[in-house]
Amino acid sequence: MKWLQLFGFLTACISVASSTTIAEIQGNSFQSPLNGRTVTNVTGVVTAKWSNGFFLTDEPSDDPRVSTGLSIFTTSTTNLNKVEVGDFVSLGGKVSEFRSSSSSSRNNLFITEIDSPTSITVISSNNAIEPVVLGVDRSPPTQQLTGLDSGPDGYLSIPNNVTLVEAVNPSLQPDLYGLDFWESLEGQLVTIPSPVAIGFPNSFGEFWVHGAWNVTGKNSRGGLSITIGPDGKPDANPEAVIIGEPLDGTKSPSVALGSTLEDITGIVYYQFGFFYVLPTTAPVVTGTASGSAQPTEIESDSNSISFGDYNVENMAPTSAHLPTVANHIAAYLKTPDIVFLQEIQDNSGPTDDGTVIGNLTLTNLVNAIARVNSVEYNFLEIAPTDDTDGGEPGGNIRQAYLYRPEKLSLVPGAPAGTALDKVQVIVSDNKPTLNFNPGRIDPRNAAWDASRKPLVAEWQTSNGQTLFTINVHLTSKGGSSSNWGDARPPVNLPADVRMTQISLVAVNRAPQSFAQSILDVDNKANILVGGDFNEYIQTREVFKPLTDVLTEADEAADVPEVERYTYVFDQNSEALDHVFVSDALVQCGVEIEHVHVNNWASSLSQRVSDHDPSVGRISLCGNS
């Protein structure tokens, strides 16, 4: 850097024998080789200040593993007033690897810093600072977060939490791994050229971006979808980074998926489970993604059945978002013949008064749809036992079906099941049918504790064709760790429970079987499974019991891999909602589309659910 040449004669005045460089403090691994030691005569230019101290930078290292930026931690007003951005300073202090002792921070990586600096001396001021320009000087890798994610599914491998980054403290490989790359820039001033937002801000106003560098998994909206990389493992999209609170106290703008911004300059810093760039001042939005979600062109005809799937996010009878969801179903999904719904609450909503039935919620939704386009749905639910299926306390969320009676009706002959009745496949006239219609899969099984039990039904068309449907809402990811944290692979709770739940839906043998038990009787049976699985299809070991039996509709319909998303979280466009079909439906033709009415909204306030709905079409050509 030019400023170093200007001040070479000044640094010569500092005792070489007792000085320590930033590069020596940072080292070439995650933890400092000087951790716990007191150092003196550390020199560098102040690149940024904030309430927790300031940052220094030194001449770039020839070793790309070694950061020459450093956090100086101090809350002393006296110390903070001694320095300004652009000052060339010398100081001493104790090298520390800091991680908060709070329970929420136990999975964080350490932050290398100098604590309680001493002997702060300003050698010169108003020095020019040259940030590292990402995409030009350095570019992030695009596939894996760390070499410690060694399982077949990379960072999504099972089991989780096999090892810890900080326990291994590997030498950095910034050309291969995302955590290593951002660690190799810890504390440095960087510029992100031409950033693109890849989701809404979180509750703190922080948002994820990628810049003008090579990325993988880029979808049509500018987001980064989870895909399978060329190494055969899920792509973790480590080339993205989260933009934190501006260091000067200004307020970051509102952004949405695909928003473009002016170049962002800030400090690479680790906090709250992620590597951040802390901008020196508020970023500036320059544009928004063009276009909006469009109504589907997929509609049923006399030879096909259209279906929809929608997690409607805690819908009660008086929910403010109910009319918008009704419009989505009517105008954007084109009122499919059958709609799989999740998160329908009971008639009293979140009031925990013992109410369990949700017929008022569903009636209000059906009536709201009819007001849009005059289509009159029937609905189907099984009310759960009070306070046993998880979700918002008191809400008793459940799955439900909307269906158009002119296209589909329940196969007669079996009673409707109740909350604790176990639906099973029985044989009648050499064909599979149900003992309860509708029914719930093994509702007393411990795998469904505090979780929604799958809702099963057998339907018939006017010409006698039959269709089995399974509406799922698996247990949530609550308690999972950051993908960018210490535990490798990251903690994915409770993946073992979801795997058991999927097995109960798919392949476990009697008396705990379902989809496979239908196919054991009729290998040409029409089976449609849909809903909120709370898991990525790229977590292949979890889904294997189901993918061994059925085919994901996205795959059957050849949807481009980068467009297979219904949810946006952290840096990823991802699919938590899935549809699976039996071979008979695959052979007869499957279509599916994800309609981004929520995640393509122009602002978070306009989104009525964190999930996007899906719509598709199948033909029942396999039986009659």
Coordinates of C-alpha atoms in Angstrom, one line a residue:
M1 CA 0.0 0.0 0.0
K2 CA 1.2 3.5 -0.8
W3 CA 0.7 4.7 2.8
L4 CA 3.2 2.2 4.0
Q5 CA 5.9 3.6 1.8
L6 CA 5.2 7.1 3.2
F7 CA 5.7 6.0 6.7
G8 CA 8.5 3.5 6.4
F9 CA 10.9 5.9 8.1
L10 CA 8.5 6.3 11.0
T11 CA 8.2 2.6 11.6
A12 CA 12.0 2.3 11.6
C13 CA 11.9 4.4 14.7
I14 CA 10.0 1.7 16.5
S15 CA 12.1 -1.0 18.1
V16 CA 12.1 -4.0 15.7
A17 CA 13.0 -6.4 18.5
S18 CA 9.8 -5.6 20.4
S19 CA 7.3 -5.1 17.6
T20 CA 4.6 -7.5 16.4
T21 CA 2.9 -7.4 13.0
I22 CA -0.8 -7.9 12.4
A23 CA 0.1 -10.8 10.1
E24 CA 1.9 -12.5 13.0
I25 CA -1.1 -12.1 15.2
Q26 CA -3.5 -13.4 12.7
G27 CA -1.5 -16.4 11.5
N28 CA -2.7 -18.8 8.8
S29 CA -5.4 -20.7 10.7
F30 CA -8.6 -19.8 12.5
Q31 CA -6.9 -19.0 15.9
S32 CA -4.0 -16.7 16.5
P33 CA -0.7 -18.4 17.3
L34 CA -0.2 -15.5 19.8
N35 CA -3.5 -16.0 21.6
G36 CA -3.1 -15.0 25.2
R37 CA 0.2 -13.1 24.7
T38 CA 0.9 -9.4 25.3
V39 CA 2.2 -7.7 22.2
T40 CA 3.7 -4.3 21.7
N41 CA 4.3 -1.8 18.9
V42 CA 1.6 -3.2 16.7
T43 CA 1.2 -0.7 13.8
G44 CA -1.4 -0.1 11.2
V45 CA -3.8 2.4 9.7
V46 CA -7.2 2.8 11.3
T47 CA -9.8 1.8 8.8
A48 CA -13.0 2.1 10.8
K49 CA -14.4 2.9 14.2
W50 CA -17.4 1.8 16.2
S51 CA -18.7 1.7 19.7
N52 CA -16.7 -1.5 20.4
G53 CA -13.3 -0.1 19.3
F54 CA -11.6 0.3 15.9
F55 CA -9.9 -1.7 13.2
L56 CA -6.4 -1.6 11.9
T57 CA -4.9 -2.7 8.6
D58 CA -1.3 -3.4 7.6
E59 CA 0.5 -4.1 4.3
P60 CA -1.0 -7.1 2.5
S61 CA 0.6 -10.5 3.1
D62 CA 2.1 -12.6 0.4
D63 CA 0.2 -15.5 2.0
P64 CA -3.5 -15.4 1.1
R65 CA -4.3 -17.3 4.2
V66 CA -3.2 -14.5 6.5
S67 CA -5.4 -11.5 7.2
T68 CA -3.7 -8.2 7.8
G69 CA -6.7 -6.6 9.4
L70 CA -7.4 -6.7 13.1
S71 CA -10.1 -5.7 15.6
I72 CA -9.0 -3.6 18.5
F73 CA -11.5 -4.0 21.3
T74 CA -12.1 -1.0 23.6
T75 CA -15.1 0.8 24.9
S76 CA -13.0 3.5 26.5
T77 CA -14.1 6.9 25.3
T78 CA -10.5 8.1 26.0
N79 CA -9.1 5.4 23.7
L80 CA -11.7 5.9 21.0
N81 CA -11.1 9.7 21.0
K82 CA -7.4 9.2 20.5
V83 CA -7.8 7.8 16.9
E84 CA -9.6 8.7 13.7
V85 CA -10.0 6.8 10.5
G86 CA -6.8 7.3 8.4
D87 CA -4.5 7.6 11.4
F88 CA -1.3 5.5 11.4
V89 CA -1.0 4.2 14.9
S90 CA 1.1 2.1 17.2
L91 CA -0.3 0.2 20.2
G92 CA 0.1 -2.7 22.5
G93 CA -2.3 -5.1 24.3
K94 CA -3.3 -8.7 24.9
V95 CA -4.2 -10.9 21.9
S96 CA -7.5 -12.7 22.5
E97 CA -9.7 -15.2 20.8
F98 CA -13.1 -13.9 21.9
R99 CA -16.4 -15.7 21.9
S100 CA -19.3 -14.6 24.1
S101 CA -20.2 -16.9 27.0
S102 CA -23.9 -16.6 26.4
S103 CA -25.7 -19.7 25.4
S104 CA -26.7 -18.3 22.0
S105 CA -23.0 -17.8 21.1
R106 CA -21.6 -21.1 22.1
N107 CA -21.5 -22.2 18.4
N108 CA -19.8 -19.0 17.2
L109 CA -16.3 -19.0 15.8
F110 CA -13.7 -17.0 17.8
I111 CA -12.9 -13.4 16.9
T112 CA -9.2 -12.5 16.9
E113 CA -8.6 -9.2 18.6
I114 CA -6.4 -7.1 20.8
D115 CA -8.2 -6.4 24.1
S116 CA -7.8 -3.2 26.2
P117 CA -5.1 -1.6 24.0
T118 CA -2.3 0.4 25.6
S119 CA 0.3 2.9 24.5
I120 CA -1.9 4.1 21.6
T121 CA 0.3 6.5 19.6
V122 CA -0.8 8.4 16.5
I123 CA 2.2 8.5 14.2
S124 CA 0.4 10.3 11.3
S125 CA -3.0 11.2 10.1
N126 CA -5.1 11.5 6.9
N127 CA -3.6 8.4 5.3
A128 CA -5.2 7.0 2.2
I129 CA -6.8 3.5 2.7
E130 CA -7.2 1.0 -0.1
P131 CA -9.8 -1.7 0.6
V132 CA -9.5 -5.2 -0.8
V133 CA -11.9 -5.2 -3.8
L134 CA -13.7 -8.5 -3.7
G135 CA -14.1 -10.1 -7.2
V136 CA -10.9 -8.3 -8.2
D137 CA -8.2 -8.7 -5.6
R138 CA -9.8 -11.7 -3.9
S139 CA -12.8 -13.9 -4.8
P140 CA -14.7 -16.3 -2.6
P141 CA -15.1 -19.9 -3.4
T142 CA -18.5 -21.1 -4.5
Q143 CA -19.2 -24.6 -3.1
Q144 CA -18.2 -25.7 0.4
L145 CA -17.9 -23.9 3.7
T146 CA -15.2 -26.1 5.2
G147 CA -13.3 -29.2 4.6
L148 CA -14.6 -30.5 7.9
D149 CA -18.0 -31.1 6.3
S150 CA -16.7 -34.4 5.0
G151 CA -19.9 -36.5 4.7
P152 CA -21.6 -37.4 1.4
D153 CA -24.0 -34.5 1.8
G154 CA -21.4 -31.9 2.8
Y155 CA -22.7 -29.4 5.2
L156 CA -26.1 -31.2 5.2
S157 CA -24.6 -34.5 6.1
I158 CA -26.0 -36.7 8.9
P159 CA -24.8 -37.1 11.7
N160 CA -24.3 -33.4 12.7
N161 CA -21.8 -31.9 15.1
V162 CA -19.1 -34.5 14.5
T163 CA -16.3 -32.0 15.0
L164 CA -15.6 -28.4 15.8
V165 CA -13.7 -25.9 13.7
E166 CA -12.0 -24.3 16.7
A167 CA -11.0 -27.6 18.2
V168 CA -9.3 -28.7 14.9
N169 CA -8.1 -25.2 14.1
P170 CA -7.1 -26.2 10.5
S171 CA -4.8 -24.2 8.3
L172 CA -6.9 -22.0 6.1
Q173 CA -7.6 -23.0 2.5
P174 CA -9.4 -19.8 1.3
D175 CA -9.4 -20.9 -2.4
L176 CA -11.5 -23.9 -1.5
Y177 CA -13.7 -23.1 1.5
G178 CA -16.0 -20.2 2.4
L179 CA -15.3 -20.1 6.2
D180 CA -11.6 -20.1 5.4
F181 CA -11.9 -17.4 2.8
W182 CA -13.8 -15.0 5.1
E183 CA -11.5 -15.8 8.0
S184 CA -8.5 -14.9 5.8
L185 CA -10.0 -11.5 5.6
E186 CA -11.1 -11.1 9.2
G187 CA -10.8 -7.5 10.3
Q188 CA -9.9 -6.2 6.8
L189 CA -11.6 -3.4 4.9
V190 CA -13.2 -4.7 1.8
T191 CA -15.4 -3.4 -1.1
I192 CA -18.3 -5.4 -2.5
P193 CA -18.8 -4.2 -6.1
S194 CA -22.3 -4.2 -7.6
P195 CA -24.0 -6.0 -4.7
V196 CA -27.3 -7.8 -5.2
A197 CA -29.6 -8.5 -2.2
I198 CA -30.6 -12.1 -2.0
G199 CA -33.4 -11.8 0.5
F200 CA -35.4 -9.5 2.8
P201 CA -33.6 -7.9 5.8
N202 CA -33.9 -9.7 9.1
S203 CA -35.4 -8.0 12.2
F204 CA -32.1 -6.1 12.8
G205 CA -32.1 -4.7 9.3
E206 CA -29.2 -7.0 8.2
F207 CA -29.4 -8.6 4.7
W208 CA -27.4 -11.0 2.5
V209 CA -25.7 -10.1 -0.8
H210 CA -23.4 -11.4 -3.4
G211 CA -21.2 -9.1 -5.5
A212 CA -19.7 -8.9 -8.9
W213 CA -17.8 -12.2 -8.7
N214 CA -18.5 -15.8 -9.8
V215 CA -21.5 -17.4 -8.1
T216 CA -23.3 -20.7 -8.4
G217 CA -26.9 -21.6 -8.1
K218 CA -28.1 -18.1 -9.3
N219 CA -31.8 -18.1 -10.0
S220 CA -33.8 -15.9 -12.3
R221 CA -34.5 -13.4 -9.5
G222 CA -30.8 -13.0 -8.6
G223 CA -30.9 -15.2 -5.5
L224 CA -28.7 -18.2 -4.8
S225 CA -30.5 -21.5 -4.7
I226 CA -29.3 -24.6 -3.0
T227 CA -28.1 -27.0 -5.7
I228 CA -25.9 -30.1 -6.0
G229 CA -22.4 -29.0 -7.0
P230 CA -20.0 -30.6 -9.4
D231 CA -18.4 -32.5 -6.5
G232 CA -21.8 -34.2 -6.0
K233 CA -22.4 -32.5 -2.7
P234 CA -24.9 -29.7 -1.8
D235 CA -23.6 -26.3 -2.7
A236 CA -23.5 -24.2 0.5
N237 CA -23.3 -20.8 -1.3
P238 CA -20.3 -19.5 0.7
E239 CA -19.8 -16.7 -1.8
A240 CA -22.5 -14.7 -0.1
V241 CA -22.1 -12.5 2.9
I242 CA -24.4 -10.7 5.3
I243 CA -24.4 -6.9 5.5
G244 CA -24.6 -5.8 9.2
E245 CA -25.4 -2.6 11.0
P246 CA -23.5 0.4 9.6
L247 CA -20.6 1.4 11.7
D248 CA -21.5 5.1 11.6
G249 CA -25.0 4.5 13.1
T250 CA -26.9 5.3 9.9
K251 CA -29.8 3.0 9.0
S252 CA -29.6 0.4 6.3
P253 CA -32.3 0.5 3.6
S254 CA -35.1 -1.9 3.0
V255 CA -34.2 -4.5 0.3
A256 CA -35.8 -7.5 -1.3
L257 CA -34.7 -10.5 -3.4
G258 CA -32.9 -9.0 -6.4
S259 CA -32.4 -5.5 -5.2
T260 CA -29.3 -3.9 -6.5
L261 CA -27.1 -1.5 -4.5
E262 CA -24.1 0.8 -4.8
D263 CA -20.7 -0.7 -3.9
I264 CA -20.5 -1.5 -0.2
T265 CA -17.3 -0.9 1.7
G266 CA -16.9 -2.3 5.2
I267 CA -15.1 -4.5 7.6
V268 CA -15.1 -8.3 7.6
Y269 CA -16.2 -9.4 11.0
Y270 CA -17.6 -12.5 12.7
Q271 CA -20.7 -12.2 14.9
F272 CA -24.0 -13.9 15.7
G273 CA -22.9 -17.1 13.9
F274 CA -21.9 -15.6 10.6
F275 CA -19.2 -13.6 8.8
Y276 CA -20.4 -10.1 8.1
V277 CA -19.3 -7.1 6.3
L278 CA -20.0 -4.1 8.6
P279 CA -20.5 -1.2 6.2
T280 CA -18.8 2.1 7.1
T281 CA -22.1 3.8 6.2
A282 CA -25.6 2.8 5.1
P283 CA -25.7 1.1 1.7
V284 CA -27.7 2.7 -1.1
V285 CA -30.3 0.9 -3.2
T286 CA -30.0 1.6 -6.9
G287 CA -32.8 -0.7 -8.3
T288 CA -35.2 -3.5 -7.7
A289 CA -35.7 -6.8 -9.5
S290 CA -37.9 -6.4 -12.6
G291 CA -41.2 -8.1 -12.8
S292 CA -43.5 -9.7 -10.2
A293 CA -45.0 -13.1 -9.6
Q294 CA -47.4 -14.0 -12.4
P295 CA -50.5 -16.3 -12.3
T296 CA -49.8 -19.8 -13.3
E297 CA -50.6 -21.1 -16.7
I298 CA -51.2 -24.6 -15.3
E299 CA -54.9 -25.4 -15.1
S300 CA -56.7 -28.7 -15.1
D301 CA -58.9 -30.0 -17.9
S302 CA -61.2 -33.0 -18.3
N303 CA -58.2 -35.4 -18.5
S304 CA -56.1 -34.0 -15.6
I305 CA -56.2 -33.0 -11.9
S306 CA -54.5 -29.7 -10.8
F307 CA -53.1 -29.4 -7.3
G308 CA -51.8 -26.7 -5.1
D309 CA -49.7 -26.7 -2.0
Y310 CA -49.5 -23.7 0.5
N311 CA -48.3 -23.2 4.0
V312 CA -50.5 -20.3 5.0
E313 CA -48.7 -19.4 8.2
N314 CA -50.9 -19.5 11.2
M315 CA -54.2 -18.8 9.6
A316 CA -57.1 -18.2 12.0
P317 CA -60.7 -17.2 11.1
T318 CA -59.9 -13.5 11.5
S319 CA -56.4 -13.4 10.2
A320 CA -55.6 -10.2 8.3
H321 CA -53.8 -12.2 5.6
L322 CA -56.7 -14.5 4.9
P323 CA -58.1 -12.5 2.0
T324 CA -54.7 -12.2 0.4
V325 CA -54.1 -15.9 0.6
A326 CA -57.6 -16.5 -0.9
N327 CA -56.6 -14.2 -3.8
H328 CA -53.3 -16.2 -4.3
I329 CA -55.3 -19.4 -4.5
A330 CA -57.9 -18.0 -6.8
A331 CA -55.9 -15.6 -9.1
Y332 CA -52.4 -17.0 -9.0
L333 CA -52.9 -20.8 -8.6
K334 CA -56.1 -20.7 -10.6
T335 CA -58.2 -22.6 -8.0
P336 CA -56.6 -26.0 -8.4
D337 CA -58.8 -29.1 -8.1
I338 CA -57.2 -29.9 -4.7
V339 CA -55.1 -27.7 -2.5
F340 CA -52.9 -29.1 0.3
L341 CA -52.9 -26.5 3.1
Q342 CA -50.6 -26.3 6.2
E343 CA -50.9 -24.2 9.4
I344 CA -54.6 -23.9 9.5
Q345 CA -55.5 -22.8 13.1
D346 CA -58.6 -23.7 15.1
N347 CA -61.7 -21.5 15.3
S348 CA -60.3 -19.4 18.2
G349 CA -56.8 -18.9 16.7
P350 CA -54.0 -18.6 19.2
T351 CA -56.4 -18.3 22.1
D352 CA -55.7 -21.4 24.2
D353 CA -59.3 -22.2 25.2
G354 CA -59.6 -25.9 24.3
T355 CA -61.0 -25.3 20.9
V356 CA -59.6 -27.7 18.3
I357 CA -61.9 -27.7 15.3
G358 CA -61.0 -25.4 12.4
N359 CA -64.1 -25.4 10.3
L360 CA -64.7 -21.6 10.7
T361 CA -61.1 -20.9 9.5
L362 CA -61.6 -23.1 6.5
T363 CA -65.1 -21.7 5.8
N364 CA -63.9 -18.2 5.9
L365 CA -61.1 -19.1 3.5
V366 CA -63.4 -20.9 1.1
N367 CA -65.9 -18.0 1.1
A368 CA -63.1 -15.5 0.4
I369 CA -61.9 -17.6 -2.6
A370 CA -65.5 -17.7 -3.9
R371 CA -65.7 -13.9 -3.7
V372 CA -62.7 -13.7 -6.0
N373 CA -63.8 -16.0 -8.8
S374 CA -67.0 -17.8 -7.7
V375 CA -65.3 -21.2 -7.3
E376 CA -66.8 -23.0 -4.4
Y377 CA -64.5 -25.4 -2.6
N378 CA -65.3 -28.1 -0.1
F379 CA -62.8 -28.7 2.7
L380 CA -61.5 -31.5 4.7
E381 CA -59.7 -31.6 8.1
I382 CA -59.2 -33.8 11.1
A383 CA -59.0 -31.7 14.3
P384 CA -55.9 -32.6 16.4
T385 CA -56.0 -33.3 20.1
D386 CA -55.6 -30.0 22.0
D387 CA -52.0 -28.6 22.3
T388 CA -50.3 -31.8 20.9
D389 CA -49.3 -30.9 17.4
G390 CA -46.9 -28.0 17.9
G391 CA -46.9 -24.6 16.3
E392 CA -48.1 -21.4 17.9
P393 CA -49.5 -22.1 21.4
G394 CA -53.3 -22.4 21.4
G395 CA -53.5 -22.4 17.6
N396 CA -53.6 -26.2 17.1
I397 CA -52.3 -25.9 13.5
R398 CA -53.2 -28.7 11.2
Q399 CA -53.1 -29.7 7.5
A400 CA -56.3 -29.5 5.5
Y401 CA -57.6 -30.0 2.0
L402 CA -59.6 -27.8 -0.2
Y403 CA -61.2 -29.6 -3.1
R404 CA -63.5 -28.9 -6.0
P405 CA -66.4 -31.4 -5.6
E406 CA -67.2 -31.4 -9.4
K407 CA -63.7 -33.0 -9.9
L408 CA -63.0 -35.0 -6.8
S409 CA -64.9 -36.8 -4.0
L410 CA -63.8 -39.0 -1.2
V411 CA -64.0 -42.8 -1.9
P412 CA -67.0 -44.0 0.1
G413 CA -67.2 -46.9 2.5
A414 CA -64.8 -46.0 5.3
P415 CA -65.5 -43.8 8.3
A416 CA -63.6 -40.5 8.8
G417 CA -60.8 -40.9 11.3
T418 CA -60.4 -38.9 14.5
A419 CA -57.2 -37.3 15.9
L420 CA -55.9 -40.6 17.4
D421 CA -57.3 -43.1 14.8
K422 CA -54.5 -44.8 12.9
V423 CA -55.1 -44.9 9.1
Q424 CA -54.0 -48.2 7.5
V425 CA -54.1 -49.6 4.0
I426 CA -56.5 -52.5 3.5
V427 CA -57.3 -54.7 0.5
S428 CA -60.7 -54.6 -1.1
D429 CA -61.4 -56.4 -4.4
N430 CA -57.6 -56.8 -4.9
K431 CA -57.2 -53.0 -4.6
P432 CA -55.7 -50.8 -1.9
T433 CA -58.1 -48.7 0.1
L434 CA -58.2 -47.1 3.6
N435 CA -59.7 -48.1 6.9
F436 CA -60.4 -44.5 7.7
N437 CA -61.0 -41.9 5.0
P438 CA -59.6 -39.3 5.8
G439 CA -57.2 -40.5 8.4
R440 CA -53.9 -39.7 10.1
I441 CA -50.7 -41.8 9.9
D442 CA -49.9 -43.5 13.2
P443 CA -50.8 -40.5 15.4
R444 CA -49.7 -42.2 18.7
N445 CA -46.2 -42.8 17.4
A446 CA -43.6 -40.8 19.4
A447 CA -42.2 -39.5 16.2
W448 CA -45.2 -37.2 15.9
D449 CA -44.9 -35.8 19.4
A450 CA -45.5 -32.0 19.3
S451 CA -45.7 -32.3 15.5
R452 CA -48.4 -32.5 12.8
K453 CA -49.6 -35.9 11.8
P454 CA -49.9 -36.5 8.1
L455 CA -53.4 -36.2 6.7
V456 CA -54.3 -39.0 4.2
A457 CA -57.3 -39.3 1.9
E458 CA -58.4 -41.5 -1.0
W459 CA -60.2 -39.7 -3.8
Q460 CA -62.2 -40.7 -6.9
T461 CA -63.0 -38.9 -10.1
S462 CA -66.4 -39.1 -11.9
N463 CA -65.0 -41.9 -14.1
G464 CA -63.8 -44.0 -11.2
Q465 CA -60.1 -43.2 -11.2
T466 CA -58.6 -43.0 -7.7
L467 CA -55.9 -40.9 -6.1
F468 CA -54.2 -41.3 -2.7
T469 CA -53.0 -38.0 -1.1
I470 CA -50.8 -37.5 1.9
N471 CA -50.5 -33.9 3.3
V472 CA -47.5 -33.5 5.6
H473 CA -46.1 -30.8 7.8
L474 CA -43.0 -32.3 9.5
T475 CA -41.3 -31.1 12.7
S476 CA -39.6 -27.7 12.4
K477 CA -35.8 -26.9 12.4
G478 CA -36.1 -25.1 15.8
G479 CA -32.8 -25.3 17.7
S480 CA -30.6 -25.8 14.6
S481 CA -27.3 -24.0 14.5
S482 CA -25.9 -21.5 12.0
N483 CA -24.5 -23.1 8.9
W484 CA -21.4 -20.8 9.4
G485 CA -20.7 -21.9 13.0
D486 CA -18.2 -24.0 14.9
A487 CA -20.1 -27.4 14.8
R488 CA -19.4 -29.4 11.6
P489 CA -21.6 -30.4 10.0
P490 CA -23.9 -27.8 11.3
V491 CA -26.5 -28.9 13.8
N492 CA -29.8 -29.7 12.0
L493 CA -32.4 -30.3 14.6
P494 CA -34.1 -32.7 14.7
A495 CA -33.1 -34.3 11.4
D496 CA -33.3 -37.8 13.0
V497 CA -37.0 -37.2 13.9
R498 CA -37.8 -35.9 10.4
M499 CA -36.1 -39.0 8.9
T500 CA -38.3 -41.2 11.1
Q501 CA -41.4 -39.2 10.1
I502 CA -40.5 -39.6 6.4
S503 CA -40.0 -43.3 6.9
L504 CA -43.5 -43.6 8.4
V505 CA -44.9 -41.8 5.4
A506 CA -42.9 -43.9 3.0
V507 CA -41.4 -47.3 3.5
N508 CA -41.5 -48.7 7.0
R509 CA -43.1 -52.1 6.9
A510 CA -46.3 -53.1 8.6
P511 CA -47.7 -52.2 11.0
Q512 CA -46.0 -48.8 10.4
S513 CA -46.2 -48.5 6.7
F514 CA -48.0 -46.3 4.3
A515 CA -47.0 -45.3 0.7
Q516 CA -45.1 -48.5 0.2
S517 CA -48.0 -50.5 1.5
I518 CA -50.3 -49.0 -1.1
L519 CA -47.8 -49.9 -3.8
D520 CA -47.4 -53.4 -2.4
V521 CA -51.0 -54.0 -3.4
D522 CA -51.0 -51.9 -6.6
N523 CA -47.7 -50.8 -8.1
K524 CA -49.7 -48.6 -10.5
A525 CA -51.5 -46.7 -7.7
N526 CA -51.7 -42.9 -8.0
I527 CA -50.1 -41.3 -5.0
L528 CA -49.5 -37.6 -4.4
V529 CA -47.6 -36.5 -1.3
G530 CA -47.2 -32.8 -0.6
G531 CA -46.6 -30.3 2.1
D532 CA -44.0 -28.5 4.3
F533 CA -41.2 -31.0 5.0
N534 CA -39.1 -28.5 6.9
E535 CA -36.1 -30.0 5.1
Y536 CA -34.1 -29.4 1.9
I537 CA -34.2 -32.2 -0.7
Q538 CA -30.4 -32.0 -0.8
T539 CA -30.4 -33.5 2.7
R540 CA -30.5 -36.8 0.8
E541 CA -30.1 -39.2 3.7
V542 CA -33.2 -37.8 5.4
F543 CA -35.3 -38.1 2.2
K544 CA -33.9 -41.4 1.1
P545 CA -36.9 -43.5 2.5
L546 CA -39.2 -41.4 0.4
T547 CA -37.1 -40.9 -2.7
D548 CA -36.6 -44.7 -2.8
V549 CA -40.4 -45.0 -3.3
L550 CA -41.6 -41.8 -5.0
T551 CA -40.2 -39.1 -7.3
E552 CA -40.0 -35.5 -6.4
A553 CA -42.3 -33.5 -8.8
D554 CA -39.6 -31.0 -9.6
E555 CA -37.5 -33.8 -10.9
A556 CA -40.3 -35.4 -12.7
A557 CA -41.3 -32.1 -14.4
D558 CA -37.7 -31.2 -15.1
V559 CA -37.9 -27.8 -13.3
P560 CA -34.5 -26.1 -13.6
E561 CA -32.6 -26.9 -10.4
V562 CA -32.0 -23.2 -9.6
E563 CA -35.8 -22.5 -9.7
R564 CA -36.7 -25.2 -7.2
Y565 CA -37.3 -22.9 -4.2
T566 CA -40.3 -21.9 -2.0
Y567 CA -38.5 -20.3 0.8
V568 CA -35.6 -17.8 1.3
F569 CA -33.5 -18.0 4.5
D570 CA -30.0 -16.6 5.2
Q571 CA -28.2 -16.6 1.9
N572 CA -30.2 -19.4 0.3
S573 CA -33.2 -19.7 -1.9
E574 CA -34.4 -23.2 -0.9
A575 CA -37.3 -25.6 -0.9
L576 CA -38.8 -26.7 2.4
D577 CA -42.1 -27.5 0.6
H578 CA -42.1 -30.5 -1.7
V579 CA -44.4 -32.7 -3.8
F580 CA -43.7 -36.4 -4.5
V581 CA -45.5 -38.6 -7.0
S582 CA -45.7 -42.3 -7.6
D583 CA -44.3 -44.0 -10.8
A584 CA -47.8 -44.1 -12.3
L585 CA -48.1 -40.4 -12.2
V586 CA -44.6 -39.9 -13.5
Q587 CA -45.4 -42.0 -16.5
C588 CA -48.6 -40.1 -17.2
G589 CA -46.9 -36.7 -17.0
V590 CA -46.3 -34.2 -14.2
E591 CA -46.1 -30.4 -14.2
I592 CA -45.3 -28.2 -11.3
E593 CA -44.5 -24.5 -10.8
H594 CA -43.5 -22.5 -7.7
V595 CA -45.4 -19.2 -7.7
H596 CA -43.3 -16.6 -5.8
V597 CA -46.1 -14.3 -4.6
N598 CA -44.4 -13.9 -1.2
N599 CA -40.6 -14.2 -1.7
W600 CA -40.8 -11.9 -4.7
A601 CA -42.7 -9.2 -2.8
S602 CA -41.2 -5.8 -2.9
S603 CA -41.0 -5.6 0.9
L604 CA -41.2 -7.8 3.8
S605 CA -44.4 -6.2 4.9
Q606 CA -46.1 -7.3 1.7
R607 CA -45.3 -10.9 2.3
V608 CA -48.2 -12.8 3.9
S609 CA -46.4 -16.1 4.4
D610 CA -42.7 -17.1 4.5
H611 CA -43.5 -19.9 2.1
D612 CA -44.4 -19.6 -1.6
P613 CA -47.2 -21.8 -2.9
S614 CA -46.8 -24.4 -5.6
V615 CA -49.2 -25.5 -8.3
G616 CA -49.1 -28.5 -10.6
R617 CA -51.0 -30.9 -12.8
I618 CA -51.2 -34.7 -12.9
S619 CA -53.0 -37.2 -15.1
L620 CA -54.7 -40.3 -13.6
C621 CA -54.1 -42.7 -16.5
G622 CA -52.9 -45.6 -14.4
N623 CA -56.2 -47.0 -13.0
S624 CA -59.9 -46.9 -13.3

